[in-house]
Tab-separated table of C-alpha atoms in Angstrom:
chain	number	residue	atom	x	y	z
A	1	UNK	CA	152.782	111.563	128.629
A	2	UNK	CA	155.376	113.535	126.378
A	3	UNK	CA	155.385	113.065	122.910
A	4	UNK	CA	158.707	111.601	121.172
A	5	UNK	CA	159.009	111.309	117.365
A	6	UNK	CA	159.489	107.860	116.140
A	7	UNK	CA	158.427	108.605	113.038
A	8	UNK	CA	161.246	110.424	110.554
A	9	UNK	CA	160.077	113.682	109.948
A	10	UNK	CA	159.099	113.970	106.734
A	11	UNK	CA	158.485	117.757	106.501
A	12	UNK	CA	160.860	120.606	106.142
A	13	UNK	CA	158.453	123.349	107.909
A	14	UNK	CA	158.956	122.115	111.183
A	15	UNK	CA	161.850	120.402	113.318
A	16	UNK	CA	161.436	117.228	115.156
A	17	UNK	CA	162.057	119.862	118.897
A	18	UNK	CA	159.909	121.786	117.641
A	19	UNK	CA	156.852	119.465	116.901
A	20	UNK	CA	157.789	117.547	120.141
A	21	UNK	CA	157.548	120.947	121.879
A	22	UNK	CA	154.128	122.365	120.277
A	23	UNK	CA	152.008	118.338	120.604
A	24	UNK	CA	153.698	118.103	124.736
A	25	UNK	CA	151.994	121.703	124.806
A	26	UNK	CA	149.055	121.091	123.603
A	27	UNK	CA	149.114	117.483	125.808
A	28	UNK	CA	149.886	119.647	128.708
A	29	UNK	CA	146.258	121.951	127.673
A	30	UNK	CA	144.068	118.734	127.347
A	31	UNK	CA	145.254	117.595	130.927
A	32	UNK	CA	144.351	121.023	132.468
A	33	UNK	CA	141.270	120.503	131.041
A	34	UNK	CA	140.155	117.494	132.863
A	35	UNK	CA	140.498	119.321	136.364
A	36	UNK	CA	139.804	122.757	136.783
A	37	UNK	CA	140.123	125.909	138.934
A	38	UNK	CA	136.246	126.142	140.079
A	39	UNK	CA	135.886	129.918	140.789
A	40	UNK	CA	132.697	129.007	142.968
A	41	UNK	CA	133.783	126.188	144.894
A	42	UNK	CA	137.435	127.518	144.817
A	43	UNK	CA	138.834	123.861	144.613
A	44	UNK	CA	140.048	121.560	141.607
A	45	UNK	CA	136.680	120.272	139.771
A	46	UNK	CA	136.523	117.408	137.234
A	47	UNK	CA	135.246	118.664	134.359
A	48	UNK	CA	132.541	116.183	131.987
A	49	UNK	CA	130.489	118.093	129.916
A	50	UNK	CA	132.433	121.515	128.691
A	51	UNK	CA	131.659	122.955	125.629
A	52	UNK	CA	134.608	123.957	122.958
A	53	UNK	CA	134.733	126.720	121.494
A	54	UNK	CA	136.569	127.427	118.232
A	55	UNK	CA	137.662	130.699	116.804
A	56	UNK	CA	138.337	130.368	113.386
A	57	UNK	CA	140.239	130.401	112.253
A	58	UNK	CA	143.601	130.463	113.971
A	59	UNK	CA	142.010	127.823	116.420
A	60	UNK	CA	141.211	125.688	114.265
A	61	UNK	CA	144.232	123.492	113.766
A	62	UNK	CA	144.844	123.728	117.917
A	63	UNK	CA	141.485	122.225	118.094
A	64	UNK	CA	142.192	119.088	115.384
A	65	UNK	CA	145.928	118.365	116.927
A	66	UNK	CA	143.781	118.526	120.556
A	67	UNK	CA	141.621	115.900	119.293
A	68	UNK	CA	143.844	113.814	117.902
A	69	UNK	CA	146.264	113.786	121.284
A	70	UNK	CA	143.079	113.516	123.447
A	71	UNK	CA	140.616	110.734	122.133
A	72	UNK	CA	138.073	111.150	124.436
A	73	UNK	CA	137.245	114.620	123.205
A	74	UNK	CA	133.504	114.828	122.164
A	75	UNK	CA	133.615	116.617	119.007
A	76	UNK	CA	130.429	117.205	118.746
A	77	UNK	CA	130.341	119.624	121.308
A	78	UNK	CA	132.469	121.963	119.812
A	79	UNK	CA	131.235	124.795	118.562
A	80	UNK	CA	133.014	127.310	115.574
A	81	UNK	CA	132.984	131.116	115.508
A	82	UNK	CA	134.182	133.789	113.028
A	83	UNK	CA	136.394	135.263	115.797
A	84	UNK	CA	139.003	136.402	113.155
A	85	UNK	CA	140.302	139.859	113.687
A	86	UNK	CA	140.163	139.906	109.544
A	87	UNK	CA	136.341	139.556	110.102
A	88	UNK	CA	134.305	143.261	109.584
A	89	UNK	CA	133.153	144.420	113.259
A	90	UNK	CA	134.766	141.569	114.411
A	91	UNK	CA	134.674	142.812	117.982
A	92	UNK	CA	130.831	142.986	117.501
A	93	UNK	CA	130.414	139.704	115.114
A	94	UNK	CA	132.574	137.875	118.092
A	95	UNK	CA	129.802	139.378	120.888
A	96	UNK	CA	127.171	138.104	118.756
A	97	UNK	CA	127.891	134.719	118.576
A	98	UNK	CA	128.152	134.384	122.609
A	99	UNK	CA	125.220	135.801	122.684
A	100	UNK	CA	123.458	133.829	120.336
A	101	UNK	CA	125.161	130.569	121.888
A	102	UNK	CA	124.733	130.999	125.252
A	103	UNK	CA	120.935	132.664	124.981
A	104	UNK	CA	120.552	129.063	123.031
A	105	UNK	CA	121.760	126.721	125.756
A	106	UNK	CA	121.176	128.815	129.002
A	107	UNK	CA	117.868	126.890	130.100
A	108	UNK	CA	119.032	123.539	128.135
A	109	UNK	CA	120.335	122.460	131.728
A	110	UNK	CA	121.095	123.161	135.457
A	111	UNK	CA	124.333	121.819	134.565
A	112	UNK	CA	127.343	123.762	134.744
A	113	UNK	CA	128.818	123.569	131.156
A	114	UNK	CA	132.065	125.374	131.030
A	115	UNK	CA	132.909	126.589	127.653
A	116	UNK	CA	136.862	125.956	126.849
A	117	UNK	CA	138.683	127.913	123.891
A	118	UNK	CA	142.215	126.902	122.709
A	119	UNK	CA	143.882	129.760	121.400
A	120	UNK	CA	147.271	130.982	120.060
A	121	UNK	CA	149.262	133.623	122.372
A	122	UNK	CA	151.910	136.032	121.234
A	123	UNK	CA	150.641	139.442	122.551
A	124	UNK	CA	147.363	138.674	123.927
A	125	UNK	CA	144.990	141.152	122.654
A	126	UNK	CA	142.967	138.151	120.340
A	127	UNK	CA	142.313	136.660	123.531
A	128	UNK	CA	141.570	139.335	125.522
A	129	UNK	CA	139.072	140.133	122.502
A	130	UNK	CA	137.261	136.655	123.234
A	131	UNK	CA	137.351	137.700	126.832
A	132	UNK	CA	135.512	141.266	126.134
A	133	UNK	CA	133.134	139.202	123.884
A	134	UNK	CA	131.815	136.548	126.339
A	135	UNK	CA	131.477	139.199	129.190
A	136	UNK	CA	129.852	141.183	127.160
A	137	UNK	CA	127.792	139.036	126.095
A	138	UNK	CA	126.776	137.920	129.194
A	139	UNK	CA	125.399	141.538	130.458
A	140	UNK	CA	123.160	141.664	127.524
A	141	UNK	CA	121.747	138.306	128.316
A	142	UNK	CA	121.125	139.178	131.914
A	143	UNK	CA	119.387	142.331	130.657
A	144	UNK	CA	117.104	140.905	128.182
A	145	UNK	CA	116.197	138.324	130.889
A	146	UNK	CA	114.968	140.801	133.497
A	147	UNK	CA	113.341	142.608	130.565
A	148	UNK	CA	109.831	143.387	131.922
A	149	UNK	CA	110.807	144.078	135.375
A	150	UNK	CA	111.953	146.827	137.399
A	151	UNK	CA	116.632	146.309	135.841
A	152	UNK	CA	118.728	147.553	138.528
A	153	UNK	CA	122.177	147.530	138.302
A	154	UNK	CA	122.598	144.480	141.106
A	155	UNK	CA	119.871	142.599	139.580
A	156	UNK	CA	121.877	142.866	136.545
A	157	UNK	CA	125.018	142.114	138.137
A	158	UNK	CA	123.488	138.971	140.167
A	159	UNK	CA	122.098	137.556	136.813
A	160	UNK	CA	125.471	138.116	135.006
A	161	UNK	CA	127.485	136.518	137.366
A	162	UNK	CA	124.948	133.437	137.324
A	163	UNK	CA	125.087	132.773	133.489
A	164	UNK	CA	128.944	133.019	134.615
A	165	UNK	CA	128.804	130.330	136.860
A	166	UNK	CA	126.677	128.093	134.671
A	167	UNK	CA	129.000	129.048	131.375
A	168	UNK	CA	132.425	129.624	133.078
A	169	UNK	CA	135.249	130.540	130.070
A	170	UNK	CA	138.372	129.016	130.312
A	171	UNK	CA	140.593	129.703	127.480
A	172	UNK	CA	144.133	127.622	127.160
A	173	UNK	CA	146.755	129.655	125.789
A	174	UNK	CA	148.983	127.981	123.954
A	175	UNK	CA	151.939	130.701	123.700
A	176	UNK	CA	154.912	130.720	120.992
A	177	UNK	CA	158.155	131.061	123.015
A	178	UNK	CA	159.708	132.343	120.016
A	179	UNK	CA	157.526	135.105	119.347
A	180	UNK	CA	156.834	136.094	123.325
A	181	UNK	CA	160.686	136.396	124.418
A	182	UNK	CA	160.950	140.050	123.496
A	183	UNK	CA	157.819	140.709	125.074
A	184	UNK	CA	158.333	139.146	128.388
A	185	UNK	CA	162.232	141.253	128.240
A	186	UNK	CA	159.829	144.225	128.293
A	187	UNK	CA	156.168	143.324	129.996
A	188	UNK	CA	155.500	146.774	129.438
A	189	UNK	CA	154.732	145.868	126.317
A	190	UNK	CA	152.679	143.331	127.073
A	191	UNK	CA	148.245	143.232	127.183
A	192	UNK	CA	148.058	144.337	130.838
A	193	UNK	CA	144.790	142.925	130.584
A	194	UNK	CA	146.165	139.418	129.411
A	195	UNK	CA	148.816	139.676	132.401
A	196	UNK	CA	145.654	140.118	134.901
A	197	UNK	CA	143.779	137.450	133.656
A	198	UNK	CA	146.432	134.736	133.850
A	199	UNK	CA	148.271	135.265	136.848
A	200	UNK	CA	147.978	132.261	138.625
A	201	UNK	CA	147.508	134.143	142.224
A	202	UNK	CA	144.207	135.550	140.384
A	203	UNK	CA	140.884	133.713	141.808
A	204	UNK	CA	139.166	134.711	138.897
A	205	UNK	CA	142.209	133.702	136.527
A	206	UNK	CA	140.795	133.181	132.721
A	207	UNK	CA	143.740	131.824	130.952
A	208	UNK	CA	146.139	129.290	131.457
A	209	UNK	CA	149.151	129.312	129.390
A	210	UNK	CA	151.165	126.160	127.564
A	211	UNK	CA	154.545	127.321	126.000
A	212	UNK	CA	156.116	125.465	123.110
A	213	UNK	CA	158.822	126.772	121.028
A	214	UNK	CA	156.722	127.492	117.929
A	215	UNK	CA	152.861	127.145	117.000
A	216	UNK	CA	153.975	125.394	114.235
A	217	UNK	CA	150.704	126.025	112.193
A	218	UNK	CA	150.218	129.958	112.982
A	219	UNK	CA	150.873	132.690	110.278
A	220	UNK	CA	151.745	129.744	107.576
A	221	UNK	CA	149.510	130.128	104.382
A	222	UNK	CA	149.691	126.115	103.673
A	223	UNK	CA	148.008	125.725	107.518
A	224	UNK	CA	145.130	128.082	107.089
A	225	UNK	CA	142.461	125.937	106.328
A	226	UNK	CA	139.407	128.698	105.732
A	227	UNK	CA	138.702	131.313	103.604
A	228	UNK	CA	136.300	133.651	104.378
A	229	UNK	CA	133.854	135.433	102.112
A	230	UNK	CA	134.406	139.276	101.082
A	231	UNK	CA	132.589	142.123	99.031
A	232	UNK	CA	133.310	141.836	95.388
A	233	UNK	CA	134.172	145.298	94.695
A	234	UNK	CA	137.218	146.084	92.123
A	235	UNK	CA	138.521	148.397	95.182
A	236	UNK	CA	138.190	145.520	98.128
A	237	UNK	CA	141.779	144.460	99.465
A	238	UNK	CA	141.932	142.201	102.265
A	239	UNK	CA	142.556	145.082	104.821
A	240	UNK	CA	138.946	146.063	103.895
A	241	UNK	CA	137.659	143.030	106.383
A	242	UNK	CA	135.954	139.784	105.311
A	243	UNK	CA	132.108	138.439	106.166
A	244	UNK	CA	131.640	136.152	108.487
A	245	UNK	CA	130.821	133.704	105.791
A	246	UNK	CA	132.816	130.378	104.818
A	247	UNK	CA	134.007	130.759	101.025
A	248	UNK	CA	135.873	127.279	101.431
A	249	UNK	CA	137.346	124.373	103.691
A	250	UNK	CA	140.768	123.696	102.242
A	251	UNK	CA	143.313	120.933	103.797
A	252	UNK	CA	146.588	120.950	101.945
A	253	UNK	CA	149.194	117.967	101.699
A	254	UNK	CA	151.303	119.785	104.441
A	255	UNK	CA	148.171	120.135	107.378
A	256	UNK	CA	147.568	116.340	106.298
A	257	UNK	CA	150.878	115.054	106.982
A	258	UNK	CA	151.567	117.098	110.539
A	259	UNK	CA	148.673	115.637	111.651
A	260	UNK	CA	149.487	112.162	110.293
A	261	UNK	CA	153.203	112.906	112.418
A	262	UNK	CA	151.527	113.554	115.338
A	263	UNK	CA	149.087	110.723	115.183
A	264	UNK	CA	152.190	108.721	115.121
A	265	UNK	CA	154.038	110.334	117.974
A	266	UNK	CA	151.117	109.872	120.174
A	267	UNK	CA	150.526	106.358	118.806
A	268	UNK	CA	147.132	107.041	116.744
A	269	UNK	CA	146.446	105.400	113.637
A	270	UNK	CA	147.076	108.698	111.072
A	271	UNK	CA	144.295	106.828	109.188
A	272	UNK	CA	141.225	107.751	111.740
A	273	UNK	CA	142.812	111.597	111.872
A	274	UNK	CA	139.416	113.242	109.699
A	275	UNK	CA	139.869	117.048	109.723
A	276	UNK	CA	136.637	117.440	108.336
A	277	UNK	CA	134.091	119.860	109.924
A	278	UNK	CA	130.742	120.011	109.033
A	279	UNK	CA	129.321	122.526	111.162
A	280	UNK	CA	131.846	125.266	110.172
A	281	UNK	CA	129.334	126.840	107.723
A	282	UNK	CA	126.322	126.762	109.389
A	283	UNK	CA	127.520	127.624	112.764
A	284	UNK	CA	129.250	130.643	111.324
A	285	UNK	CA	125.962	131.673	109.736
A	286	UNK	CA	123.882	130.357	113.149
A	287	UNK	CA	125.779	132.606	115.592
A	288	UNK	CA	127.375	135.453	113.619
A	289	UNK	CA	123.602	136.975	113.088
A	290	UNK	CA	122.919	139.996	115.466
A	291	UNK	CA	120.970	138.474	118.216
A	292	UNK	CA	116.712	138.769	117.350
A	293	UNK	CA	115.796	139.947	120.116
A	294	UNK	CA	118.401	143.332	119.739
């Protein structure tokens, strides 16, 4: 299915190519996501019970138009982390809440439950920063479970690459054409790390990448929907870092009506589109706390 606008468009931030372009690409995502790459089995695997993760808070609004374009997306399975680069230690903040999440759910089920981030791509240094996160995360885990007995490095390594198999990341790259082309003139310039981790000839390929002429709701003050918390000090500026604390939920006029357009160009009632998330807060509290057992 490929999105066509029936609907005239109503608002002067975005063209009617490129919303077509940015709802096909995120279409194109939530089909990838229903049959995946297993790295274990090394064959196409239909996904059922994958967990979402959301880094807010450029994620965010990839994560609503995903829901609205696929229906059959369990939101409550989502979960939201501070994964801002504005965040203080965000690098750290980031590790914690993979931690937290994953030391949470790792004996919930044999199941494997892959965990699925939608992301925005330019450079590819935020989501090699998720990347660095999870695996990091993972080693601690594996360490703190063989806490007690004699840690080598392979028993380490065997445990690691368990929680791996149980938690596989997958992260879906939606990547703005218009902001990429000078980097793919000159790759040199590019996260080599990135290019590694979403080559397609890569077995243990990460990301998978959805171009569309503009991520219509990236860098745009009237689509950033959260603000976070911050120190109170006369000499605080926003370079300074924010907590990894909700100070409000905001939806203006202009989020509202691109996701009323593309409720209509996939032929959704723009009446049952609800925004609202109720677990932003607490999850970003929940996870963002340095694990207990640290």
């Amino acid at each position: 299915m490929k999105a066509k606008m029936d609907v005239e468009n109503r608002n002067e931030k975005y063209s009617r190519e490129d919303l077509e372009s940015f709802v096909n690409g995120i279409i194109s995502a939530s089909k990838s996501m229903r049959y995946i790459h297993s790295r274990s089995q090394k064959t196409l695997q239909e996904i059922d019970n994958p967990y979402y993760v959301v880094n807010l808070h450029g994620s965010l609004p990839l994560f609503d138009v995903l829901t609205i374009v696929d229906q059959d997306i369990d939101v409550d399975r989502a979960v939201y982390f501070p994964g801002s680069s504005r965040i203080q230690n965000s690098s750290d903040i980031l590790r914690y809440c993979f931690e937290n999440f994953l030391w949470e759910k790792q004996y919930e089920t044999d199941k494997t439950s892959p965990l699925f981030s939608i992301d925005e791509v330019v450079g590819g240094h935020s989501v090699e920063r998720v990347v660095n996160a999870y695996n990091s995360a993972i080693r601690r885990i594996a360490t703190q479970n063989l806490r007690g007995t004699e840690r080598r490095k392979r028993d380490i390594e065997e445990v690691s690459f368990d929680l791996k198999q149980q938690f596989p990341l997958y992260i879906f790259g939606i990547r703005d054409l218009a902001r990429f082309r000078n980097r793919i003139k000159n790759r040199e310039n590019m996260n080599k790390r990135y290019l590694e981790l979403s080559n397609p000839r890569n077995e243990n390929r990460v990301i998978y990448e959805f171009p569309v002429k503009k991520i219509i709701t990236m860098d745009d003050p009237d689509f950033e929907l959260i603000e976070f918390k911050h120190p109170t000090s006369s000499g605080w500026k926003p370079s300074s870092g924010y907590y990894p604390k909700i100070d409000s939920l905001k939806f203006s006029h202009y989020y509202m009506d691109l996701l009323h357009d593309i409720a209509r160009i996939v032929g959704v009632n723009p009446e049952t589109v609800d925004p609202s998330r109720a677990r932003i807060r607490t999850h970003c509290e929940r996870y963002s706390k340095k694990p207990a057992y640290n």
